mmCIF file of C-alpha atoms and ligand atoms in Angstrom:
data_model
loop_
_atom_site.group_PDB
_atom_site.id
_atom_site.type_symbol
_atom_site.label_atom_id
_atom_site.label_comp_id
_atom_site.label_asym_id
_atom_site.label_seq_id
_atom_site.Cartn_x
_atom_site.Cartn_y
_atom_site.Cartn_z
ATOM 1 C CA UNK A 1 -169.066 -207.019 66.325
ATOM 2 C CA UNK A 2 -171.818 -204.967 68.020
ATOM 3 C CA UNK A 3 -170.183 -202.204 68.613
ATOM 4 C CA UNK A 4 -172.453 -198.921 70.069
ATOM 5 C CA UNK A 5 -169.874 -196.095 69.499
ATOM 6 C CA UNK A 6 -166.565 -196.999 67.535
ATOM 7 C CA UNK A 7 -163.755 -194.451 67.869
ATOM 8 C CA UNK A 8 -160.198 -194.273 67.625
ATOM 9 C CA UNK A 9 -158.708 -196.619 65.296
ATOM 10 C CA UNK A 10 -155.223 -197.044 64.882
ATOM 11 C CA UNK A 11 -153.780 -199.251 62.320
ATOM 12 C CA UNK A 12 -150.355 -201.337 63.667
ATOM 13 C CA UNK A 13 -149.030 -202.358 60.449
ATOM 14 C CA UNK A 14 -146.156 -204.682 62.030
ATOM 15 C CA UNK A 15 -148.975 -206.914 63.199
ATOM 16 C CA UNK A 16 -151.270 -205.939 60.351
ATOM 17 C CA UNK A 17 -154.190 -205.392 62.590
ATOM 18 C CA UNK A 18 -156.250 -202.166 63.218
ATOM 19 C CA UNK A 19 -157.303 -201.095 67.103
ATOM 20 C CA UNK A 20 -160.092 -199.183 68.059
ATOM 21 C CA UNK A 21 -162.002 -198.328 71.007
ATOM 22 C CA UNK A 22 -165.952 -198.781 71.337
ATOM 23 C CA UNK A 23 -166.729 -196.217 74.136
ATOM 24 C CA UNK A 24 -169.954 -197.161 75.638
ATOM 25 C CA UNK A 25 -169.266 -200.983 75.818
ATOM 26 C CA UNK A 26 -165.545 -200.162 77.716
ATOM 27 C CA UNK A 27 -163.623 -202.358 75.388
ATOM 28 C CA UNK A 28 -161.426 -201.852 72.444
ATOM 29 C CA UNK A 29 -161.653 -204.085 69.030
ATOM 30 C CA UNK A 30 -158.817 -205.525 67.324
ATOM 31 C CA UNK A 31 -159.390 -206.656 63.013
ATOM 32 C CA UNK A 32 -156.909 -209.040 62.131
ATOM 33 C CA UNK A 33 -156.206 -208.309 58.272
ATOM 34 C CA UNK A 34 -154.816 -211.961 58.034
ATOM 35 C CA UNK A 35 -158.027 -213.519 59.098
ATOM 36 C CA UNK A 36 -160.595 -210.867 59.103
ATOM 37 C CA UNK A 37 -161.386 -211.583 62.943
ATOM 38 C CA UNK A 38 -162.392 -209.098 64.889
ATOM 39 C CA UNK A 39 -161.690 -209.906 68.749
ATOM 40 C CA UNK A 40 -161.498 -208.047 72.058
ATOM 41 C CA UNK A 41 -158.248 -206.380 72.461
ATOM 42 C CA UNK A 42 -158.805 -204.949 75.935
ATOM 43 C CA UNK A 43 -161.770 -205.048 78.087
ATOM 44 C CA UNK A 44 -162.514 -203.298 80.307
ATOM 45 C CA UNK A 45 -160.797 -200.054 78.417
ATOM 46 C CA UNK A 46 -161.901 -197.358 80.533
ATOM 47 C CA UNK A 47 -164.238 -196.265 78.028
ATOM 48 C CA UNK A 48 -161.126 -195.528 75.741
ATOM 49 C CA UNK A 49 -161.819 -192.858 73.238
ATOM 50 C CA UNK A 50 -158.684 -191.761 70.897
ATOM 51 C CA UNK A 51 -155.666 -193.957 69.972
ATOM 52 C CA UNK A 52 -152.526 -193.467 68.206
ATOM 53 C CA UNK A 53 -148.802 -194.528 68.484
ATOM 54 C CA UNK A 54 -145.727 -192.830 69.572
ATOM 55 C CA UNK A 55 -142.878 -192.774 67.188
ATOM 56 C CA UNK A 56 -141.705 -195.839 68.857
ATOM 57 C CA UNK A 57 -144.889 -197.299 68.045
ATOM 58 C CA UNK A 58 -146.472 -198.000 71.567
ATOM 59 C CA UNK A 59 -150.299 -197.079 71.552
ATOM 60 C CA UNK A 60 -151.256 -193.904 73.298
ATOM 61 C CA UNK A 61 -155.382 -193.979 74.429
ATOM 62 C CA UNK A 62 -157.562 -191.336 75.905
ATOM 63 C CA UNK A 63 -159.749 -192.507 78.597
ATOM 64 C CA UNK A 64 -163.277 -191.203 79.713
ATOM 65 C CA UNK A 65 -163.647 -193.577 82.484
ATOM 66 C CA UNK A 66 -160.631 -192.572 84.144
ATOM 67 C CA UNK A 67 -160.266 -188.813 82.714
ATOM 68 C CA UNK A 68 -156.218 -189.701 82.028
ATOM 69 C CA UNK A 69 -154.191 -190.133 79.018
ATOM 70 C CA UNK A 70 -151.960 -193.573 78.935
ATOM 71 C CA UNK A 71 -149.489 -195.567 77.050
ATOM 72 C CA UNK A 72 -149.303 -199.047 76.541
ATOM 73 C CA UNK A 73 -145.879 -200.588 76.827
ATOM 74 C CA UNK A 74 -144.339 -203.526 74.868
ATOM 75 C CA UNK A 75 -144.960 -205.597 77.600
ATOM 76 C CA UNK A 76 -148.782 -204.734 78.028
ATOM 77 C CA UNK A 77 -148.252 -202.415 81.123
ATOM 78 C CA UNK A 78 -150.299 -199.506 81.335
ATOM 79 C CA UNK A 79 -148.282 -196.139 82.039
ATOM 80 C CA UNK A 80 -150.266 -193.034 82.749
ATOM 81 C CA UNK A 81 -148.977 -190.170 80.972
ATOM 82 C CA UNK A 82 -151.302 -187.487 82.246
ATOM 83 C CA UNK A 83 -154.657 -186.942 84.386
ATOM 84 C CA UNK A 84 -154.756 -183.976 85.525
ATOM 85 C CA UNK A 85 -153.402 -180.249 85.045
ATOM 86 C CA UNK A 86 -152.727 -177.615 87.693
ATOM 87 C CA UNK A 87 -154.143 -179.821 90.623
ATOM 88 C CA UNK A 88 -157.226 -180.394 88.955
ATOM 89 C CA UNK A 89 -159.121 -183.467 86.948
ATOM 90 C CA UNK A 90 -158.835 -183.548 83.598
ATOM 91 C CA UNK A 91 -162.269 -183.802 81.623
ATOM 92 C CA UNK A 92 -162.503 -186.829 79.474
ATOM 93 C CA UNK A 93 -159.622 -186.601 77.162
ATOM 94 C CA UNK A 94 -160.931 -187.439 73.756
ATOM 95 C CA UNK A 95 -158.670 -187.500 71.006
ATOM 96 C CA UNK A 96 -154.587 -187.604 70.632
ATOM 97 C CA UNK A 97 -151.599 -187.182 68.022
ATOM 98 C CA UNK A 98 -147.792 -187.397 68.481
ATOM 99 C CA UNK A 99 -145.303 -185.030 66.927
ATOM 100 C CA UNK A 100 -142.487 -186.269 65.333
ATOM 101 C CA UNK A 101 -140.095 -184.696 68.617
ATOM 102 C CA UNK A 102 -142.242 -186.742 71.015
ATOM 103 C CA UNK A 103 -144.799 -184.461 72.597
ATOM 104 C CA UNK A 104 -148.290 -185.625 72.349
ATOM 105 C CA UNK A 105 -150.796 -183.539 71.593
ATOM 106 C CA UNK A 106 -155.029 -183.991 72.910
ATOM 107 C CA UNK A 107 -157.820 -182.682 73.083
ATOM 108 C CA UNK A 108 -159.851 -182.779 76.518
ATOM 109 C CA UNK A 109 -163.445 -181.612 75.888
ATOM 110 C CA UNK A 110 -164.819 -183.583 78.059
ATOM 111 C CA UNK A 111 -167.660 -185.565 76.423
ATOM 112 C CA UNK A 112 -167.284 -188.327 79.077
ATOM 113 C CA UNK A 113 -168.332 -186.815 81.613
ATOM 114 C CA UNK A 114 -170.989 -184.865 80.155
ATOM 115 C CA UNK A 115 -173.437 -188.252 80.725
ATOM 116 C CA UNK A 116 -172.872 -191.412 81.758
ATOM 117 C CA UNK A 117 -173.268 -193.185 78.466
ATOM 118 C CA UNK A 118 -169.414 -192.751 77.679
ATOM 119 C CA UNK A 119 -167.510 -192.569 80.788
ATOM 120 C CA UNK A 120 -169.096 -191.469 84.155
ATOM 121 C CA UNK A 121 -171.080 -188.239 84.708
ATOM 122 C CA UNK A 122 -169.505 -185.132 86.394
ATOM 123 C CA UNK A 123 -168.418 -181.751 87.199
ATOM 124 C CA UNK A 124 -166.186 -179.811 84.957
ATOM 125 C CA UNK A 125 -162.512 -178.875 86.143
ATOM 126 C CA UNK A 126 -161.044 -177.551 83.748
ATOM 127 C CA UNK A 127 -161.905 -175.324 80.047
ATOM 128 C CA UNK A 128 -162.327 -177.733 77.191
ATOM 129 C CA UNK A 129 -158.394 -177.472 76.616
ATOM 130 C CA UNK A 130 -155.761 -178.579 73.690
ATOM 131 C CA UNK A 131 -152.770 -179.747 75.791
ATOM 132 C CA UNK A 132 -149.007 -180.739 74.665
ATOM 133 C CA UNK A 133 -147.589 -183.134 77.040
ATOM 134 C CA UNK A 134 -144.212 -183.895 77.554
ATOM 135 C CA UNK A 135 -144.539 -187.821 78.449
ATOM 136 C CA UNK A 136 -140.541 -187.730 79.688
ATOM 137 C CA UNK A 137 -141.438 -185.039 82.272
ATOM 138 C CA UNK A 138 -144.846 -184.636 82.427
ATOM 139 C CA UNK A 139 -145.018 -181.398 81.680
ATOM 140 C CA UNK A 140 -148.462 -180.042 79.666
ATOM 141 C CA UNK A 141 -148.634 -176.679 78.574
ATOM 142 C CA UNK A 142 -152.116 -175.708 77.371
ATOM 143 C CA UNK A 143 -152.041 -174.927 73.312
ATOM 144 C CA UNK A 144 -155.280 -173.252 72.985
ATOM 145 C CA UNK A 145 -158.892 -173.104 75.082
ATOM 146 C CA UNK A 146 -160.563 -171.363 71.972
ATOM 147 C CA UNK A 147 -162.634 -174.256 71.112
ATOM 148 C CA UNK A 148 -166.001 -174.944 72.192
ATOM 149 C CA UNK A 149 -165.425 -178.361 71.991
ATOM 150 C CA UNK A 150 -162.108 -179.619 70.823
ATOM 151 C CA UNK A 151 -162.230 -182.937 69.163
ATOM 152 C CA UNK A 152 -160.205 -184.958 66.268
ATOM 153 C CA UNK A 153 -156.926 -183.302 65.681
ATOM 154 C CA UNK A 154 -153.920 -183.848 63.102
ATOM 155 C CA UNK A 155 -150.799 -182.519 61.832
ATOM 156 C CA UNK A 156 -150.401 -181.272 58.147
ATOM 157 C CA UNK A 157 -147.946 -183.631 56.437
ATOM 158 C CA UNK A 158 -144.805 -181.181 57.234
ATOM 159 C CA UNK A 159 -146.016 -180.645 60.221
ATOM 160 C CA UNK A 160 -146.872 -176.701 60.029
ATOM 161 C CA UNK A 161 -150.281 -176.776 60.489
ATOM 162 C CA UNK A 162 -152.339 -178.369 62.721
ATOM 163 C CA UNK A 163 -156.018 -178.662 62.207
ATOM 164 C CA UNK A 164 -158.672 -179.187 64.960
ATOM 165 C CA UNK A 165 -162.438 -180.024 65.117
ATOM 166 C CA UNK A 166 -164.547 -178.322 66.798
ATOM 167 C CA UNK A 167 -167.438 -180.448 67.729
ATOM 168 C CA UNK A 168 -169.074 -177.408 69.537
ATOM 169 C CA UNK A 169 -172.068 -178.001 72.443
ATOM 170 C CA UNK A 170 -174.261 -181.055 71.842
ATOM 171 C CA UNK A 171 -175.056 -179.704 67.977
ATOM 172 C CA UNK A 172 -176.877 -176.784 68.818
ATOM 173 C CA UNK A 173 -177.608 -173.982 66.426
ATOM 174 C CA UNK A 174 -175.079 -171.076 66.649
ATOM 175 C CA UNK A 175 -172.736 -173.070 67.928
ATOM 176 C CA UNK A 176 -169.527 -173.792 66.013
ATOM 177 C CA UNK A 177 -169.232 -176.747 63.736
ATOM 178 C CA UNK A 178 -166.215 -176.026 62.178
ATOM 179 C CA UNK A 179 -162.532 -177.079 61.816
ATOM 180 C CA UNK A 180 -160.126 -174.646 62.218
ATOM 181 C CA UNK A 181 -156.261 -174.558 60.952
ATOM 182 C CA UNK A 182 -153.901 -173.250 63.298
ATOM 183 C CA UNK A 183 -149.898 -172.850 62.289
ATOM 184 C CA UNK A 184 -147.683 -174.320 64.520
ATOM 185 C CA UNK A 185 -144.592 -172.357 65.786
ATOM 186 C CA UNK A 186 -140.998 -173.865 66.905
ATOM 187 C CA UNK A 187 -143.531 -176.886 67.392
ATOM 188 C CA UNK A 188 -144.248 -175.722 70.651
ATOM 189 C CA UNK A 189 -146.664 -172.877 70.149
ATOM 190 C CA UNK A 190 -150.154 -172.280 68.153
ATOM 191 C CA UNK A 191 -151.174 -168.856 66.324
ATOM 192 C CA UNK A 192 -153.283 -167.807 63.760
ATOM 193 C CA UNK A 193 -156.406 -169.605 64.156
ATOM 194 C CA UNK A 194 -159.037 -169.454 61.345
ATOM 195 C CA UNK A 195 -161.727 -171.209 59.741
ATOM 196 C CA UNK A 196 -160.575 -174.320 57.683
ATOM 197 C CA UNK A 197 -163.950 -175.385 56.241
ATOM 198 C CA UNK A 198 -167.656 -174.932 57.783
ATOM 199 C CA UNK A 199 -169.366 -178.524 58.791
ATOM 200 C CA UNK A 200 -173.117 -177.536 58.935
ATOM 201 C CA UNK A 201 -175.650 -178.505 58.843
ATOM 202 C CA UNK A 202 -173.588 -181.519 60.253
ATOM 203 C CA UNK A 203 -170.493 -181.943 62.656
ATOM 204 C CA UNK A 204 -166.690 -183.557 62.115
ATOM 205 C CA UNK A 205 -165.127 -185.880 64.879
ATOM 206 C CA UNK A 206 -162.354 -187.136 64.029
ATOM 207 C CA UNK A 207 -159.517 -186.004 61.031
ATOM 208 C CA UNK A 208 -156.523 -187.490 59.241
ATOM 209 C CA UNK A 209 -154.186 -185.879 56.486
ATOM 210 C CA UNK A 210 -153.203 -187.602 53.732
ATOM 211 C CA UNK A 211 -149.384 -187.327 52.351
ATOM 212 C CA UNK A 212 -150.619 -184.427 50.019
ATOM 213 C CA UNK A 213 -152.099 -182.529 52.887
ATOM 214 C CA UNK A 214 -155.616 -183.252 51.754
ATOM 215 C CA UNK A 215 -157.765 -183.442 55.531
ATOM 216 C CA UNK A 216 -160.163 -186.011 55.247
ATOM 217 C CA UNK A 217 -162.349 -186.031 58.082
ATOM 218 C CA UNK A 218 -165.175 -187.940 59.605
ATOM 219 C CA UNK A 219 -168.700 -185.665 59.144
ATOM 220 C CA UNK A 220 -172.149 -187.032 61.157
ATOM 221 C CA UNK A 221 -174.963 -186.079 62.111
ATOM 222 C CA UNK A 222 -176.398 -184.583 58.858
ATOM 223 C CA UNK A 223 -177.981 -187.493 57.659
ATOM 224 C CA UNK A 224 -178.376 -189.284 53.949
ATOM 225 C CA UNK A 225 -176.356 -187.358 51.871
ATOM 226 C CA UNK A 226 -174.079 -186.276 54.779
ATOM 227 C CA UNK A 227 -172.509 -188.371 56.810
ATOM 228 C CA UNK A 228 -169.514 -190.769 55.649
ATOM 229 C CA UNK A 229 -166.258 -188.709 55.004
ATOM 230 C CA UNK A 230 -165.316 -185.164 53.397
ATOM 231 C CA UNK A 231 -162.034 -184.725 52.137
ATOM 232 C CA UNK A 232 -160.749 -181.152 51.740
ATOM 233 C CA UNK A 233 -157.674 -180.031 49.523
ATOM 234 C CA UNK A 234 -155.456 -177.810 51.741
ATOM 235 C CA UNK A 235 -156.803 -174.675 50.956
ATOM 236 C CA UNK A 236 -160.211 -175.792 52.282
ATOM 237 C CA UNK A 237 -161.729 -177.097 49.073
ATOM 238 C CA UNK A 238 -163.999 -179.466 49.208
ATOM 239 C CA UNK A 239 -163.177 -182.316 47.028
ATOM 240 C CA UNK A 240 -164.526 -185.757 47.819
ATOM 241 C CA UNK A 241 -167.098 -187.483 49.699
ATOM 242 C CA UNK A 242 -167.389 -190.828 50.909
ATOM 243 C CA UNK A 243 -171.312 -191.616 51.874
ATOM 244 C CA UNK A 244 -172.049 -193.932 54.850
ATOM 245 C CA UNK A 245 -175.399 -195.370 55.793
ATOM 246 C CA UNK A 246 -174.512 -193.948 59.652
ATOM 247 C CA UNK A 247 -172.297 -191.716 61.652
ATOM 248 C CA UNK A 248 -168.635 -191.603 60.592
ATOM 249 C CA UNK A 249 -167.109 -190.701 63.769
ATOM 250 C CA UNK A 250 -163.069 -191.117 63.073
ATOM 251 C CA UNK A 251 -160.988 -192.535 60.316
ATOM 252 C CA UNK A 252 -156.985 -193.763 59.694
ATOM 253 C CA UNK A 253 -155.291 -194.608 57.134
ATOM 254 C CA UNK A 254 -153.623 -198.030 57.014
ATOM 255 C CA UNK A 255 -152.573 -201.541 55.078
ATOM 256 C CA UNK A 256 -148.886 -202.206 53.500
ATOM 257 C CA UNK A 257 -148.829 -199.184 51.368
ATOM 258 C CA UNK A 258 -150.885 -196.866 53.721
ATOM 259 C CA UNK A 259 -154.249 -196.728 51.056
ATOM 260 C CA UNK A 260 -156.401 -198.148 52.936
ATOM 261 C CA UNK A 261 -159.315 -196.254 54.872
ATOM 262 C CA UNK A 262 -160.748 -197.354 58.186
ATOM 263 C CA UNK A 263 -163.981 -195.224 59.374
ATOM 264 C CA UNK A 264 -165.543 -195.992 62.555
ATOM 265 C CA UNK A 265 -168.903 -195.799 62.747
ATOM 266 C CA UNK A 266 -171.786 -195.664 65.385
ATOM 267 C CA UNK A 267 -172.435 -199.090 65.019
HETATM 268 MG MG1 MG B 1 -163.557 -187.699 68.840
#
């Protein structure tokens, strides 16, 4: 379809199509399995970034163009769900996952606002955050600011864990490229952050777990040989790799019985 940056797909399986955003042409895609068409789902999408669904399956997007996190209701309204924290802008939220009790966790580190190429250029706020958001109240706590440059983020399959990428500053040496594991207490707090699995010479961007807890997760920016997908068993293993002529930014899982893989790429 042209795309320039794809990111954030979500698969819907009750209308067997799969959503994603592509950033720097402010539109999201929609595939219809059926068909195979691919169409414009929303345009413009305020450079939309990361998607997922609630657990009542409504789609919740990060937004660079408008800094906010939203959610899509079944009638097509837009709610906003969060934009700022403590009085003050939120970055360019980036990626998003929603835990089983409703809170939503994201990741703000604030890529869109870094240029103008995916959302519009400006000053910093707030520290590149990982928020939990209450969308009844409203309320965010912040889960960690540890991370360079939080990015893709998911949930083991019990929920324990949660792993995050760390996309660190524009690929520079010595910064981190790494995604750590964190476990997750009362479901409510982080603690004990380490080292899941080194991404050099490359980067991560976006993760998924599969039901066995293997993380398989987007890797870029390494070239031939590099980029596509890694898949790591739990205990950080490496165990797979899927090569892709280009940048794999993000990934989902998806189809009737779940096997299917979606990447986005950078075309
Ligand atoms: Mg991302």
């Amino acid at each position: 379809p042209g795309a320039r940056w794809s990111e954030g797909p979500v698969w819907f399986g009750d209308g067997r199509y799969l959503l994603w955003s592509d950033i720097p042409n402010n539109r999201m895609m929609r595939w219809v399995e059926e068909t195979g068409e691919v169409s414009i789902f929303r345009s413009p999408s305020n450079n939309s970034n990361g998607n997922t669904r609630d657990k009542q399956g409504r789609l919740i997007t990060c937004e660079h163009g408008t800094r906010r996190v939203t959610r899509t209701e079944y009638d097509g309204r837009i709610t906003v769900l969060m934009d700022s924290f403590e009085g003050k802008r939120l970055n360019a939220p980036n990626d998003v996952v929603v835990h089983p009790d409703g809170h939503i966790w994201f990741t703000d580190p604030g890529y869109g606002i870094l240029m103008n190429y995916e959302g519009h250029k400006a000053a910093f706020e707030l520290p590149t955050c990982v928020y939990r958001l209450n969308p009844d109240t409203g309320e965010a706590k912040v889960m960690t600011d540890e991370l360079e440059k939080p990015n893709g983020l998911c949930f083991s399959p019990d929920y324990s864990k949660l792993y995050i990428v760390d996309t660190g500053a524009s690929h520079k040496p010595g910064h981190p490229l790494h995604i750590l594991v964190y476990d997750v207490v009362d479901s409510a707090r982080l603690k004990n952050s380490r080292m899941f699995c080194d991404m050099a010479p490359g980067s991560s961007d976006g993760i998924r777990c599969d039901v066995d807890g293997n993380v398989w997760a987007s890797a870029g920016w390494g070239g031939e040989g590099y980029d596509g997908v890694h898949i790591f068993a739990p205990d950080g293993d490496l165990i797979g790799r899927i090569h892709l002529p280009e940048v794999c930014s993000n990934l989902c899982f998806g189809g009737v019985k779940r096997n299917r893989l979606f990447m986005t790429g950078s075309q």
